[in-house]
Amino acid sequence: MGRVYNFSAGPAVLPEPVLKEAAEEMLDYRGTGMSVMEMSHRSPEFQQIIDEAEQDLRDLMHIPDNYKVLFLQGGASQQFAMIPMNLMKNRVADYIVTGQWAKKAYQEAQKYGKVNKIASSEDKTFSYIPDCSDLPISPDADYVYICENNTIYGTKFKELPNTKGKTLVADVSSCFLSEPVDVSKYGIIYGGVQKNIGPAGMVIVIIREDLITEDVLPGTPTMLTYKTHADAGSLYNTPNSYCIYICGKVFKWLKSMGGLEEMKRRNEEKAKILYDYLDQSSLFKGTVEPASRSLMNVPFVTGDKELDAKFVKEAKEAGLVNLKGHRTVGGMRASIYNAMPKEGVEALVAFMKKFEEENA
Ligand SMILES: *Cc1c(COP(=O)(O)O)cnc(C)c1O
């Protein structure tokens, strides 16, 4: 079997040129006679890999000089604890709960201080982003937390919340590098890379320098202190070196494609193909309020569980895989990240049309 169109939410599709290049370099990375997997993380070759990866990411996102870029392990979920441990000086934080990932972060933070849920969309199964223009921000909040793109429910903040001067912390796991962002509006931007960037097992944290201090909560492990990793250039201990190498290749691929402005254009074009079809279909329905729709994760249902299952099965047989919705939502979900070509979305919509005709 050849390559399929993989709509997985994560680990997810990667750009084919990146996979091919990695395959070519697998046994002998540029004359070193070894794979990057076998290479010392203290070697000059690896230092160049991580330095270039950081620089390319800085170029892509126009990251200001007063922000550090950290390549850390523990995935996005580890940040749910690391953020309060490092940022809770007053032991107060405000959370906007727009889905399972935000909820998990909210629950984890409660181990460390007083955590306020200042907005939520749980009343309608997280199918929208609440109005965040005038929220009851706590005067002593150390930060305001959001999950910017909700992978499971398929919603995205189109406007950042008004934090009334408080530091904004955002989990961007599933929208990382999908469009341009103004980094200066955030204190921390972080994301697990296995959604829209690279292989599983790493999180990238972009953090404003004044938030990197030794003044962390008592008992915070050395490994969970941002300063440890910032001071060591993400090489305090052995990093996920192969993941950094692949992410670096993806950054170069994104640059070659025209950067984040071009990715936004492409992502809008791809998402429109699917949403336009959903809006006129009499069988399939999108589950998200149009104003909150994600460009990356598109959940939809037929309203009939058996028909949903039939669709997922037949789509798989047609080479359109991993369309089953999250276990908590049911139905289907198509994740159409940067590396999903427009042809993949067109093939999906053609298949949905055919299925609709056959099952009318
Ligand atoms: C997948 C995901 C996570 C969890 O990532 P891990 O790397 O598995 O910990 C957190 N937040 C969002 C938005 C996600 O999509």
PDB file of C-alpha atoms and ligand atoms in Angstrom, residues 74-77 80 101 147 149 151 171 173-174 192 194-195, ligand 1:
ATOM      1  CA  GLY A  74       6.975  15.642  28.703  1.00  0.00           C
ATOM      2  CA  GLY A  75       4.658  16.744  25.928  1.00  0.00           C
ATOM      3  CA  ALA A  76       2.082  19.481  26.209  1.00  0.00           C
ATOM      4  CA  SER A  77       0.564  17.805  29.276  1.00  0.00           C
ATOM      5  CA  PHE A  80      -0.155  21.901  32.676  1.00  0.00           C
ATOM      6  CA  TRP A 101      -7.239  20.110  27.141  1.00  0.00           C
ATOM      7  CA  CYS A 147      -6.171  26.638  24.782  1.00  0.00           C
ATOM      8  CA  ASN A 149      -7.274  25.782  19.194  1.00  0.00           C
ATOM      9  CA  THR A 151      -8.234  19.859  18.938  1.00  0.00           C
ATOM     10  CA  ASP A 171      -1.582  26.122  24.484  1.00  0.00           C
ATOM     11  CA  SER A 173      -0.535  22.509  20.175  1.00  0.00           C
ATOM     12  CA  SER A 174      -2.969  22.036  17.309  1.00  0.00           C
ATOM     13  CA  GLY A 192       3.202  19.637  21.682  1.00  0.00           C
ATOM     14  CA  GLN A 194       3.081  16.012  17.238  1.00  0.00           C
ATOM     15  CA  LYS A 195       0.006  17.853  15.951  1.00  0.00           C
TER      16      LYS A 195
HETATM   17  C1  LIG B   1      -2.721  16.808  22.050  1.00  0.00           C
HETATM   18  C2  LIG B   1      -2.888  18.008  22.890  1.00  0.00           C
HETATM   19  C3  LIG B   1      -2.340  18.086  24.183  1.00  0.00           C
HETATM   20  C4  LIG B   1      -1.596  16.940  24.830  1.00  0.00           C
HETATM   21  O1  LIG B   1      -0.376  16.730  24.238  1.00  0.00           O
HETATM   22  P1  LIG B   1       0.659  15.661  24.812  1.00  0.00           P
HETATM   23  O2  LIG B   1       1.910  16.004  24.078  1.00  0.00           O
HETATM   24  O3  LIG B   1       0.121  14.302  24.505  1.00  0.00           O
HETATM   25  O4  LIG B   1       0.781  15.872  26.269  1.00  0.00           O
HETATM   26  C5  LIG B   1      -2.512  19.257  24.880  1.00  0.00           C
HETATM   27  N1  LIG B   1      -3.176  20.292  24.359  1.00  0.00           N
HETATM   28  C6  LIG B   1      -3.707  20.246  23.127  1.00  0.00           C
HETATM   29  C7  LIG B   1      -4.426  21.427  22.600  1.00  0.00           C
HETATM   30  C8  LIG B   1      -3.586  19.098  22.369  1.00  0.00           C
HETATM   31  O5  LIG B   1      -4.128  19.059  21.134  1.00  0.00           O
END
